[in-house]
């Protein structure tokens, strides 16, 4: 009797779809306002203010993402990157987004972004980007589940 095992590797998270992100940003950019460093106030990128959600287009540099309650660093988003398409007030009150100095960021209201998605028929591209984000966070969660803070902090298994 022969025992057959599945030798295929475990599926990996989706790679960052750079061309799709760049396409979405290029369509949104004419409608967005550049966010200058001196207009960032406390240094955070605020995607929910005055009961309005915003979409942020990171075209240069990077943004560090921290857990809001304890300011534990969670990830770094490097350009090109888009924040806010999948956002909610809950999500944006749960995390802090801190752009690195000299990052290039433009913002537009989320409602306007949704209108542009419909007008330019780019829902498939947005869905691909959303899939990438979901894979990224799911992979991160899998790495953190059942690990102590010491294991997480020092990459111990």
mmCIF file of C-alpha atoms in Angstrom:
data_model
loop_
_atom_site.group_PDB
_atom_site.id
_atom_site.type_symbol
_atom_site.label_atom_id
_atom_site.label_comp_id
_atom_site.label_asym_id
_atom_site.label_seq_id
_atom_site.Cartn_x
_atom_site.Cartn_y
_atom_site.Cartn_z
ATOM 1 C CA UNK A 1 0.000 0.000 0.000
ATOM 2 C CA UNK A 2 1.293 3.451 -0.922
ATOM 3 C CA UNK A 3 0.578 6.442 1.247
ATOM 4 C CA UNK A 4 0.150 9.562 -0.797
ATOM 5 C CA UNK A 5 0.630 12.913 0.843
ATOM 6 C CA UNK A 6 -0.094 16.303 -0.488
ATOM 7 C CA UNK A 7 3.336 17.822 -0.910
ATOM 8 C CA UNK A 8 2.055 21.143 -2.186
ATOM 9 C CA UNK A 9 3.127 24.093 -0.042
ATOM 10 C CA UNK A 10 0.620 25.919 2.143
ATOM 11 C CA UNK A 11 -1.039 28.756 0.242
ATOM 12 C CA UNK A 12 0.611 32.115 0.711
ATOM 13 C CA UNK A 13 -1.060 35.499 1.078
ATOM 14 C CA UNK A 14 -1.599 37.450 -2.113
ATOM 15 C CA UNK A 15 1.333 39.608 -3.221
ATOM 16 C CA UNK A 16 0.868 43.369 -3.243
ATOM 17 C CA UNK A 17 -0.837 44.212 -6.569
ATOM 18 C CA UNK A 18 1.335 47.233 -7.402
ATOM 19 C CA UNK A 19 -0.042 47.952 -10.882
ATOM 20 C CA UNK A 20 -3.635 47.820 -9.646
ATOM 21 C CA UNK A 21 -2.893 50.104 -6.693
ATOM 22 C CA UNK A 22 -1.130 52.573 -8.973
ATOM 23 C CA UNK A 23 -4.086 52.502 -11.384
ATOM 24 C CA UNK A 24 -6.606 53.210 -8.605
ATOM 25 C CA UNK A 25 -4.436 56.008 -7.186
ATOM 26 C CA UNK A 26 -4.025 57.610 -10.622
ATOM 27 C CA UNK A 27 -7.813 57.689 -11.037
ATOM 28 C CA UNK A 28 -8.411 59.112 -7.521
ATOM 29 C CA UNK A 29 -5.532 61.614 -7.446
ATOM 30 C CA UNK A 30 -7.118 64.409 -9.535
ATOM 31 C CA UNK A 31 -9.972 64.543 -6.979
ATOM 32 C CA UNK A 32 -7.739 64.435 -3.887
ATOM 33 C CA UNK A 33 -6.126 67.169 -1.831
ATOM 34 C CA UNK A 34 -2.471 66.926 -0.864
ATOM 35 C CA UNK A 35 -2.013 66.560 2.887
ATOM 36 C CA UNK A 36 0.981 68.657 3.832
ATOM 37 C CA UNK A 37 3.091 67.664 6.835
ATOM 38 C CA UNK A 38 2.308 70.940 8.596
ATOM 39 C CA UNK A 39 -1.450 70.204 8.312
ATOM 40 C CA UNK A 40 -1.198 66.834 10.081
ATOM 41 C CA UNK A 41 -1.660 68.380 13.519
ATOM 42 C CA UNK A 42 -0.689 65.673 16.025
ATOM 43 C CA UNK A 43 1.264 63.806 13.349
ATOM 44 C CA UNK A 44 -1.427 61.167 12.850
ATOM 45 C CA UNK A 45 -3.315 60.463 9.663
ATOM 46 C CA UNK A 46 -6.980 60.902 10.613
ATOM 47 C CA UNK A 47 -9.380 58.985 8.377
ATOM 48 C CA UNK A 48 -12.490 59.645 10.443
ATOM 49 C CA UNK A 49 -13.239 63.189 11.534
ATOM 50 C CA UNK A 50 -16.458 65.133 11.964
ATOM 51 C CA UNK A 51 -18.501 61.979 11.207
ATOM 52 C CA UNK A 52 -16.874 61.689 7.782
ATOM 53 C CA UNK A 53 -14.682 58.930 6.408
ATOM 54 C CA UNK A 54 -11.724 59.739 4.165
ATOM 55 C CA UNK A 55 -9.587 57.800 1.716
ATOM 56 C CA UNK A 56 -5.844 58.420 1.899
ATOM 57 C CA UNK A 57 -3.532 57.831 -1.044
ATOM 58 C CA UNK A 58 0.044 57.166 0.035
ATOM 59 C CA UNK A 59 2.142 57.988 -3.020
ATOM 60 C CA UNK A 60 5.499 58.310 -1.284
ATOM 61 C CA UNK A 61 7.069 57.133 1.947
ATOM 62 C CA UNK A 62 5.380 54.975 4.541
ATOM 63 C CA UNK A 63 2.780 54.989 7.297
ATOM 64 C CA UNK A 64 3.188 53.052 10.540
ATOM 65 C CA UNK A 65 0.059 51.445 11.960
ATOM 66 C CA UNK A 66 -0.327 51.123 15.730
ATOM 67 C CA UNK A 67 -2.961 49.498 17.912
ATOM 68 C CA UNK A 68 -4.858 52.437 19.417
ATOM 69 C CA UNK A 69 -5.240 51.145 22.969
ATOM 70 C CA UNK A 70 -1.598 50.349 23.737
ATOM 71 C CA UNK A 71 0.254 51.890 20.759
ATOM 72 C CA UNK A 72 1.774 48.511 19.873
ATOM 73 C CA UNK A 73 3.261 48.687 16.387
ATOM 74 C CA UNK A 74 1.321 46.417 14.013
ATOM 75 C CA UNK A 75 2.602 47.085 10.514
ATOM 76 C CA UNK A 76 4.126 49.551 8.087
ATOM 77 C CA UNK A 77 2.307 50.453 4.878
ATOM 78 C CA UNK A 78 4.709 51.476 2.125
ATOM 79 C CA UNK A 79 3.775 53.486 -0.941
ATOM 80 C CA UNK A 80 1.855 52.918 -3.024
ATOM 81 C CA UNK A 81 -0.934 52.266 -0.555
ATOM 82 C CA UNK A 82 -4.572 53.247 -0.076
ATOM 83 C CA UNK A 83 -6.291 53.624 3.280
ATOM 84 C CA UNK A 84 -9.990 54.111 3.801
ATOM 85 C CA UNK A 85 -11.849 52.195 1.114
ATOM 86 C CA UNK A 86 -12.770 49.436 3.547
ATOM 87 C CA UNK A 87 -12.742 51.616 6.651
ATOM 88 C CA UNK A 88 -15.320 52.224 9.314
ATOM 89 C CA UNK A 89 -15.461 54.539 12.340
ATOM 90 C CA UNK A 90 -14.789 51.499 14.557
ATOM 91 C CA UNK A 91 -11.675 50.566 12.609
ATOM 92 C CA UNK A 92 -10.259 54.065 12.548
ATOM 93 C CA UNK A 93 -10.830 54.564 16.254
ATOM 94 C CA UNK A 94 -9.038 51.260 16.918
ATOM 95 C CA UNK A 95 -5.794 52.145 15.132
ATOM 96 C CA UNK A 96 -3.385 55.063 14.879
ATOM 97 C CA UNK A 97 -1.800 55.852 11.538
ATOM 98 C CA UNK A 98 1.494 57.740 11.766
ATOM 99 C CA UNK A 99 3.090 58.833 8.477
ATOM 100 C CA UNK A 100 6.867 58.964 8.368
ATOM 101 C CA UNK A 101 8.401 62.378 7.774
ATOM 102 C CA UNK A 102 8.347 63.360 4.087
ATOM 103 C CA UNK A 103 5.584 60.877 3.219
ATOM 104 C CA UNK A 104 3.409 62.021 0.325
ATOM 105 C CA UNK A 105 -0.282 61.643 1.111
ATOM 106 C CA UNK A 106 -3.411 62.944 -0.559
ATOM 107 C CA UNK A 107 -6.950 62.578 0.781
ATOM 108 C CA UNK A 108 -10.472 62.653 -0.573
ATOM 109 C CA UNK A 109 -13.867 61.997 1.002
ATOM 110 C CA UNK A 110 -14.837 58.330 0.943
ATOM 111 C CA UNK A 111 -18.177 59.184 -0.696
ATOM 112 C CA UNK A 112 -16.299 60.830 -3.574
ATOM 113 C CA UNK A 113 -14.030 57.781 -3.911
ATOM 114 C CA UNK A 114 -17.085 55.517 -4.169
ATOM 115 C CA UNK A 115 -18.584 57.770 -6.881
ATOM 116 C CA UNK A 116 -15.298 57.590 -8.820
ATOM 117 C CA UNK A 117 -15.196 53.789 -8.526
ATOM 118 C CA UNK A 118 -18.655 53.593 -10.082
ATOM 119 C CA UNK A 119 -17.958 56.238 -12.742
ATOM 120 C CA UNK A 120 -14.688 54.631 -13.873
ATOM 121 C CA UNK A 121 -15.880 51.015 -13.579
ATOM 122 C CA UNK A 122 -12.925 50.008 -11.388
ATOM 123 C CA UNK A 123 -14.777 47.759 -8.978
ATOM 124 C CA UNK A 124 -12.740 44.658 -10.050
ATOM 125 C CA UNK A 125 -9.481 46.504 -9.301
ATOM 126 C CA UNK A 126 -10.785 47.693 -5.922
ATOM 127 C CA UNK A 127 -11.923 44.174 -5.084
ATOM 128 C CA UNK A 128 -8.463 42.816 -5.923
ATOM 129 C CA UNK A 129 -6.911 45.435 -3.641
ATOM 130 C CA UNK A 130 -9.374 44.559 -0.864
ATOM 131 C CA UNK A 131 -8.460 40.886 -1.246
ATOM 132 C CA UNK A 132 -4.785 41.780 -0.840
ATOM 133 C CA UNK A 133 -5.546 43.762 2.356
ATOM 134 C CA UNK A 134 -7.624 40.936 3.770
ATOM 135 C CA UNK A 135 -4.850 38.413 3.068
ATOM 136 C CA UNK A 136 -2.280 40.731 4.643
ATOM 137 C CA UNK A 137 -4.236 41.140 7.891
ATOM 138 C CA UNK A 138 -5.283 37.497 8.034
ATOM 139 C CA UNK A 139 -1.659 36.419 7.652
ATOM 140 C CA UNK A 140 -0.636 38.880 10.373
ATOM 141 C CA UNK A 141 -3.381 37.558 12.679
ATOM 142 C CA UNK A 142 -2.258 33.977 12.066
ATOM 143 C CA UNK A 143 1.273 34.924 13.082
ATOM 144 C CA UNK A 144 0.005 36.511 16.319
ATOM 145 C CA UNK A 145 -2.564 33.950 17.476
ATOM 146 C CA UNK A 146 -1.550 32.011 20.601
ATOM 147 C CA UNK A 147 1.744 33.867 20.952
ATOM 148 C CA UNK A 148 2.976 35.732 24.012
ATOM 149 C CA UNK A 149 4.047 39.372 23.807
ATOM 150 C CA UNK A 150 7.654 38.190 24.192
ATOM 151 C CA UNK A 151 7.292 35.814 21.230
ATOM 152 C CA UNK A 152 5.669 38.520 19.105
ATOM 153 C CA UNK A 153 8.206 41.214 20.034
ATOM 154 C CA UNK A 154 11.269 39.083 19.318
ATOM 155 C CA UNK A 155 9.920 36.834 16.563
ATOM 156 C CA UNK A 156 10.224 33.707 18.674
ATOM 157 C CA UNK A 157 8.215 30.631 17.758
#
